[in-house]
Coordinates of C-alpha atoms and ligand atoms in Angstrom, one line a residue:
M1 CA -29.6 -35.0 115.4
N2 CA -29.4 -31.3 114.4
S3 CA -28.3 -30.1 111.0
K4 CA -24.8 -29.0 112.3
Q5 CA -24.1 -32.6 113.5
L6 CA -25.3 -33.9 110.2
I7 CA -22.9 -31.8 108.2
S8 CA -19.9 -32.7 110.4
S9 CA -20.7 -36.4 110.2
S10 CA -21.1 -36.3 106.5
S11 CA -17.8 -34.4 106.1
L12 CA -16.2 -37.0 108.4
I13 CA -17.4 -39.7 106.0
H14 CA -16.0 -37.7 103.1
F15 CA -12.7 -37.3 104.9
L16 CA -12.4 -41.0 105.6
F17 CA -13.4 -41.8 102.0
Y18 CA -10.5 -39.6 100.7
V19 CA -8.1 -41.2 103.3
V20 CA -9.0 -44.6 102.0
L21 CA -8.7 -43.4 98.4
F22 CA -5.3 -41.9 99.1
L23 CA -4.0 -45.0 100.8
T24 CA -5.2 -47.2 98.0
S25 CA -3.7 -45.1 95.3
T26 CA -0.4 -44.9 97.2
T27 CA -0.2 -48.6 97.5
I28 CA -1.0 -49.1 93.8
S29 CA 1.5 -46.5 92.6
T30 CA 4.2 -47.9 94.9
S31 CA 3.9 -51.5 93.6
Y32 CA 3.7 -50.1 90.1
A33 CA 6.8 -48.1 90.5
D34 CA 8.7 -51.0 92.1
G35 CA 8.1 -53.2 89.0
N36 CA 8.9 -56.8 89.1
D37 CA 11.4 -58.1 91.6
T38 CA 12.4 -61.0 89.3
D39 CA 13.4 -58.5 86.6
H40 CA 15.3 -56.3 89.1
H41 CA 17.1 -59.3 90.6
S42 CA 18.0 -60.7 87.1
L43 CA 19.5 -57.4 86.0
L44 CA 21.6 -57.3 89.1
E45 CA 22.8 -60.9 88.5
I46 CA 23.7 -60.0 84.9
K47 CA 25.6 -56.9 86.1
S48 CA 27.5 -59.0 88.7
M49 CA 29.1 -61.1 86.0
I50 CA 30.1 -58.1 83.8
T51 CA 32.6 -55.3 84.2
S52 CA 31.9 -52.2 82.3
E53 CA 31.8 -48.4 82.9
A54 CA 28.3 -48.4 81.3
L55 CA 26.8 -50.5 84.1
T56 CA 27.9 -48.2 86.9
S57 CA 24.6 -46.4 86.2
W58 CA 22.8 -49.7 87.1
N59 CA 22.4 -48.6 90.8
N60 CA 19.6 -47.6 93.1
S61 CA 19.6 -43.9 92.2
L62 CA 17.3 -44.8 89.3
H63 CA 14.5 -47.3 88.8
F64 CA 15.8 -50.3 86.8
C65 CA 13.6 -49.3 83.9
D66 CA 15.7 -46.2 83.5
W67 CA 19.0 -47.9 83.6
I68 CA 21.2 -47.5 80.5
G69 CA 20.3 -50.0 77.9
V70 CA 17.1 -51.1 79.6
T71 CA 13.6 -50.5 78.2
C72 CA 10.4 -51.6 80.0
G73 CA 6.9 -52.0 78.8
K74 CA 4.7 -48.9 78.8
W75 CA 2.2 -50.2 81.4
E76 CA 3.9 -53.1 83.1
K77 CA 7.3 -52.3 84.5
R78 CA 8.8 -55.4 82.9
V79 CA 12.0 -55.4 80.9
T80 CA 11.2 -55.8 77.2
R81 CA 14.5 -54.6 75.6
L82 CA 18.1 -54.9 76.7
K83 CA 20.4 -53.1 74.3
L84 CA 24.1 -53.1 75.4
N85 CA 25.9 -53.4 72.1
S86 CA 29.4 -51.7 71.8
Q87 CA 29.6 -50.9 75.5
G88 CA 33.0 -52.6 76.1
L89 CA 31.4 -55.3 78.3
E90 CA 33.8 -57.9 79.7
G91 CA 32.8 -61.0 81.6
S92 CA 30.1 -63.5 80.8
L93 CA 26.3 -63.6 80.4
S94 CA 24.5 -64.7 83.5
P95 CA 21.9 -67.6 83.1
H96 CA 19.6 -65.2 85.0
V97 CA 18.9 -63.6 81.6
G98 CA 16.4 -66.4 81.2
N99 CA 14.3 -64.9 84.0
L100 CA 13.5 -61.7 82.1
G101 CA 10.3 -63.2 81.1
F102 CA 9.0 -60.3 78.9
L103 CA 12.2 -59.8 77.0
R104 CA 11.7 -59.3 73.2
F105 CA 15.0 -57.8 72.2
L106 CA 18.5 -58.6 73.4
S107 CA 21.6 -57.0 71.9
L108 CA 25.0 -57.6 73.3
S109 CA 26.9 -57.4 70.0
N110 CA 30.4 -56.0 69.7
N111 CA 31.6 -56.5 73.3
S112 CA 34.2 -58.9 74.8
L113 CA 31.8 -61.4 76.5
Q114 CA 33.2 -64.9 76.9
G115 CA 32.1 -68.2 78.2
T116 CA 29.1 -70.2 77.0
I117 CA 25.8 -68.8 75.8
P118 CA 23.4 -69.8 78.6
Q119 CA 20.9 -72.5 77.9
E120 CA 18.3 -70.5 79.9
L121 CA 17.8 -68.2 76.9
G122 CA 15.5 -70.9 75.7
R123 CA 13.0 -69.9 78.4
L124 CA 12.4 -66.5 76.7
S125 CA 9.3 -67.4 74.7
S126 CA 8.7 -63.7 73.7
L127 CA 12.2 -63.2 72.4
Q128 CA 12.2 -61.9 68.8
F129 CA 15.7 -60.4 68.3
L130 CA 18.9 -61.9 69.7
Y131 CA 22.2 -60.3 68.7
L132 CA 25.3 -61.7 70.2
S133 CA 27.8 -61.3 67.3
T134 CA 31.3 -60.0 67.7
N135 CA 32.1 -61.3 71.2
K136 CA 34.3 -64.1 72.6
F137 CA 31.5 -66.6 73.3
S138 CA 32.7 -70.2 73.1
G139 CA 31.3 -73.7 73.3
V140 CA 28.3 -75.1 71.7
I141 CA 25.3 -73.1 70.4
P142 CA 22.6 -74.1 73.0
V143 CA 20.0 -76.3 71.5
N144 CA 17.5 -74.6 73.8
I145 CA 17.5 -71.5 71.7
S146 CA 15.1 -73.5 69.5
K147 CA 12.5 -73.1 72.3
C148 CA 12.4 -69.3 71.6
S149 CA 9.4 -69.8 69.4
N150 CA 9.0 -66.2 68.4
L151 CA 12.7 -65.7 67.4
E152 CA 12.9 -63.7 64.1
T153 CA 16.5 -62.6 64.0
L154 CA 19.5 -64.5 65.5
S155 CA 23.0 -63.2 65.1
L156 CA 25.9 -65.2 66.5
S157 CA 28.7 -64.5 64.0
L158 CA 32.3 -63.6 65.0
N159 CA 32.5 -65.7 68.1
D160 CA 34.3 -69.0 68.9
L161 CA 31.2 -71.1 68.8
V162 CA 30.9 -74.7 67.6
G163 CA 27.8 -76.6 66.5
S164 CA 25.0 -75.3 64.3
I165 CA 22.0 -73.2 64.7
P166 CA 19.2 -75.6 65.8
K167 CA 17.1 -76.4 62.7
E168 CA 13.9 -76.1 64.7
I169 CA 14.4 -72.3 64.8
G170 CA 11.8 -70.5 62.7
S171 CA 9.6 -73.6 62.5
S172 CA 6.2 -73.4 64.3
P173 CA 6.1 -74.5 68.0
N174 CA 4.0 -77.5 66.9
Ligands
NAG201 C1 7.4 -61.3 88.6 O1 7.5 -62.1 87.4 C2 7.6 -63.5 87.7 C3 7.8 -64.2 86.4 O2 7.0 -63.7 85.3 C4 6.3 -63.9 88.5 O3 6.5 -65.3 88.8 C5 6.2 -63.1 89.8 O4 5.1 -63.4 90.4 C6 6.2 -61.6 89.4 N1 6.3 -60.9 90.7 C7 5.6 -59.8 90.9 C8 5.7 -59.1 92.2 O5 4.8 -59.3 90.0
NAG202 C1 24.6 -44.3 89.9 O1 24.0 -44.0 88.6 C2 24.1 -42.6 88.3 C3 23.4 -42.5 86.9 O2 22.2 -43.1 86.8 C4 25.5 -42.1 88.2 O3 25.5 -40.7 87.9 C5 26.1 -42.4 89.6 O4 27.5 -42.0 89.5 C6 26.0 -43.8 90.0 N1 26.5 -44.0 91.3 C7 27.5 -44.9 91.6 C8 27.9 -45.0 93.0 O5 28.2 -45.5 90.7
NAG203 C1 32.5 -51.7 68.7 O1 32.6 -51.1 70.1 C2 33.6 -50.2 70.2 C3 33.6 -49.7 71.7 O2 33.8 -50.8 72.5 C4 33.4 -49.0 69.3 O3 34.5 -48.1 69.4 C5 33.3 -49.5 67.8 O4 33.0 -48.4 67.0 C6 32.2 -50.5 67.8 N1 32.2 -51.1 66.4 C7 31.0 -51.2 65.7 C8 31.2 -51.8 64.4 O5 30.0 -50.8 66.2
NAG204 C1 18.0 -77.0 77.9 O1 17.6 -78.1 77.2 C2 17.9 -79.3 77.7 C3 17.6 -80.4 76.7 O2 16.3 -80.1 76.1 C4 17.2 -79.5 79.0 O3 17.6 -80.7 79.6 C5 17.6 -78.4 80.0 O4 16.8 -78.4 81.1 C6 17.3 -77.0 79.3 N1 17.9 -76.0 80.2 C7 17.3 -74.9 80.4 C8 18.0 -74.0 81.4 O5 16.2 -74.5 79.9

């Protein structure tokens, strides 16, 4: 093998190396940008049960982490905050909210949401702040809320709820 061939074969190897690197990084950044399908799907289910001007921005022109009222984690594209207070929301709260597994903060206060508060909220083990006051929620306060073992603040006032706040709230999970 002469030196010319050596150079070209080593630059071919370099070239292939960069192709592989490019493909790998493209794949990584694509899945990163897509975020979690479960969160995306849950937000669309929540939107489907609510009518509001505010939620027209919840469309494919933006990543769901950039939708109005939605905040995702810095590294993982998972929904950590949903802040939709005083948005004139009408309709009800989808049980799919219980699939936003990283949710820490949920505020829907001062809207016109009706129906029951979904039991599925009890699946949100990271939830710390839950504000549902000043709506038209009715029915029984779900006992499952007591499963939100990290809940610090719960606001349910000014609704048509019956029952009491489960006494387990605030106690340790054991
Ligand atoms: C999305 O999150 C759910 C629940 O946390 C998990 O089961 C699922 O594997 C995740 N999907 C992806 C693509 O990360
Ligand atoms: C989609 O959302 C953008 C803002 O994010 C908004 O300007 C646009 O009107 C929306 N499109 C539709 C069809 O509602
Ligand atoms: C409640 O929401 C309405 C808009 O729907 C707003 O005009 C009003 O100022 C809000 N009230 C409070 C106390 O935030
Ligand atoms: C709510 O709690 C009840 C009683 O503990 C349980 O049977 C039910 O499966 C729970 N539902 C959800 C959606 O977590």
